[in-house]
XYZ file of C-alpha atoms in Angstrom:
199
model
C 151.194 51.497 116.620
C 149.957 53.831 119.333
C 152.502 55.496 121.587
C 152.326 57.279 124.917
C 152.539 61.065 124.959
C 156.048 61.238 126.387
C 157.398 59.045 123.599
C 155.576 61.097 120.955
C 156.896 64.366 122.368
C 160.434 63.010 122.668
C 160.392 61.565 119.153
C 158.990 64.625 117.387
C 160.656 67.168 119.651
C 164.096 65.852 118.744
C 163.271 66.038 115.024
C 161.261 69.263 114.834
C 164.046 71.630 113.787
C 164.978 69.487 110.764
C 161.515 68.136 109.911
C 160.820 70.321 106.881
C 164.338 69.788 105.492
C 163.867 66.035 105.816
C 160.663 66.122 103.746
C 161.214 68.997 101.298
C 158.918 67.698 98.560
C 155.735 67.177 100.568
C 154.184 70.596 99.937
C 152.327 69.713 96.722
C 150.900 66.539 98.295
C 149.516 68.560 101.212
C 148.038 71.137 98.822
C 146.393 68.438 96.693
C 144.926 66.701 99.746
C 143.484 69.965 101.055
C 142.037 70.728 97.604
C 140.294 67.333 97.553
C 138.986 67.873 101.067
C 136.284 70.225 99.779
C 136.635 73.109 102.210
C 134.692 76.293 101.480
C 135.377 79.959 102.188
C 134.402 80.760 105.755
C 134.852 77.202 107.059
C 136.374 76.578 110.485
C 139.073 73.905 110.233
C 141.516 72.283 112.641
C 144.829 70.778 111.601
C 145.076 68.103 114.314
C 148.663 67.112 115.006
C 149.793 69.979 112.802
C 153.512 69.473 113.372
C 155.461 72.209 111.607
C 152.255 73.464 110.012
C 152.767 72.266 106.460
C 148.993 72.102 105.892
C 148.239 75.544 107.317
C 148.963 77.514 104.134
C 146.701 75.442 101.849
C 144.046 75.286 104.580
C 144.079 79.081 104.857
C 143.868 79.408 101.070
C 140.855 77.069 101.051
C 138.846 78.802 103.787
C 139.907 82.340 102.894
C 140.210 85.358 105.167
C 136.714 84.816 106.593
C 137.519 81.265 107.685
C 139.195 79.999 110.837
C 142.344 77.861 110.805
C 143.636 76.219 113.979
C 146.748 74.106 114.283
C 147.060 71.877 117.360
C 150.084 69.834 118.317
C 151.308 68.070 121.441
C 154.982 68.924 120.850
C 156.152 72.469 121.654
C 159.190 72.179 119.383
C 156.963 71.442 116.381
C 154.914 74.573 117.035
C 158.127 76.584 117.394
C 159.267 75.257 114.004
C 155.892 76.244 112.521
C 156.325 79.769 113.885
C 159.893 80.001 112.588
C 158.660 78.939 109.143
C 156.160 81.816 109.204
C 153.140 79.539 109.247
C 151.633 81.007 112.420
C 150.397 83.824 110.186
C 148.031 81.342 108.510
C 146.180 80.336 111.670
C 146.175 80.048 115.452
C 148.605 77.525 116.907
C 147.552 75.590 120.008
C 149.722 73.458 122.270
C 147.069 70.796 122.731
C 146.446 67.069 122.717
C 144.237 65.934 119.829
C 142.793 63.372 122.262
C 141.532 66.158 124.580
C 140.928 69.293 122.570
C 140.231 72.614 124.333
C 137.292 73.299 122.000
C 133.525 73.392 122.374
C 131.260 70.730 120.876
C 130.435 71.092 117.165
C 132.480 74.299 116.804
C 134.328 73.208 113.630
C 133.373 72.379 110.059
C 136.330 70.098 109.432
C 139.440 68.411 110.823
C 142.540 67.699 108.739
C 144.938 65.167 110.265
C 148.233 64.338 108.564
C 150.065 61.337 109.959
C 148.106 61.544 113.202
C 146.201 58.287 113.459
C 149.251 56.079 114.014
C 150.173 58.131 117.087
C 146.781 58.131 118.805
C 146.872 56.204 122.095
C 143.223 55.098 121.769
C 142.217 55.532 118.100
C 138.494 54.834 118.561
C 138.145 57.185 121.518
C 140.427 59.811 119.978
C 138.535 59.816 116.669
C 135.384 60.245 118.760
C 136.990 63.353 120.275
C 137.615 64.739 116.787
C 133.962 64.040 115.977
C 132.892 65.876 119.130
C 134.336 69.187 117.955
C 132.920 68.925 114.408
C 129.332 69.792 113.518
C 127.082 67.038 112.106
C 127.826 66.779 108.394
C 131.313 68.179 108.917
C 134.356 66.480 107.463
C 137.528 64.640 108.433
C 140.624 64.036 106.316
C 143.211 61.447 107.361
C 146.252 62.091 105.208
C 149.830 60.963 104.715
C 152.083 62.146 101.874
C 152.990 58.553 100.997
C 150.825 55.441 100.938
C 150.738 52.605 103.442
C 153.056 50.271 101.518
C 155.671 52.956 100.911
C 155.511 54.051 104.540
C 155.881 50.480 105.808
C 158.869 49.930 103.499
C 160.420 53.188 104.718
C 160.206 51.876 108.295
C 161.404 48.385 107.343
C 158.031 46.767 108.024
C 155.602 44.713 105.987
C 151.939 45.515 105.713
C 149.704 43.187 107.684
C 145.972 42.560 107.608
C 145.556 44.254 110.984
C 146.960 47.599 109.781
C 144.585 50.171 111.243
C 144.698 52.285 108.063
C 143.657 49.425 105.775
C 140.232 50.226 104.353
C 138.594 47.132 105.867
C 139.776 48.235 109.337
C 139.509 51.996 109.015
C 135.886 52.030 107.840
C 134.517 50.241 110.927
C 136.869 52.195 113.216
C 135.505 55.470 111.888
C 131.918 54.217 111.967
C 132.267 53.363 115.638
C 133.637 56.834 116.354
C 130.926 58.986 114.803
C 132.209 59.151 111.232
C 131.283 57.619 107.881
C 134.100 56.871 105.452
C 133.252 58.458 102.095
C 136.481 58.224 100.104
C 139.631 56.111 100.377
C 142.868 56.400 98.399
C 146.001 54.436 99.248
C 148.579 55.003 96.524
C 152.378 55.101 96.445
C 152.418 58.889 96.543
C 149.682 59.478 99.117
C 147.152 58.167 101.580
C 143.877 60.098 101.888
C 140.754 58.896 103.664
C 137.798 61.277 103.834
C 134.894 60.906 106.236
C 131.728 62.783 107.203
C 130.507 63.394 110.761
C 127.317 61.425 111.202
C 124.248 63.255 112.447
């Protein structure tokens, strides 16, 4: 499921301008996922692979004016769409690769990642990079506004036992990358896996 950077940029760049119109009903799912994430006022959070920034508004609401919200994406057109939607006011947008973040070690309290894991070229190593920038005890949310079965059906695929996001695969993948899976929900209307950065 991983893709090289050029393919990712080409795919999302061509779709950025219409992305929000294509998924107009996702806002409440993002807000609910952020609410379940357990952020606190003053937290420092990264939206990794932020796309058009649909999570930035609920993330800002969760951490408040004293918190820090960063949105990082590999595709310039997605960040432009986020700016045009007014979401740059909610946080700082970074043109950056989630696999090589321009951030210091342990500088964040949390990482929120919507739809990111399927596009990571080396999931174990890339999840380790997300762990690097989060303090011990910090949190990770892997989110998608529809569940695995619905997403597979949307793409004309069937779920297989080797699906990286299946709980029996994701738990060990996270464990090998510095995280501990603490919560897992795979329902028709959402996918949300929560993990804690191991000390």
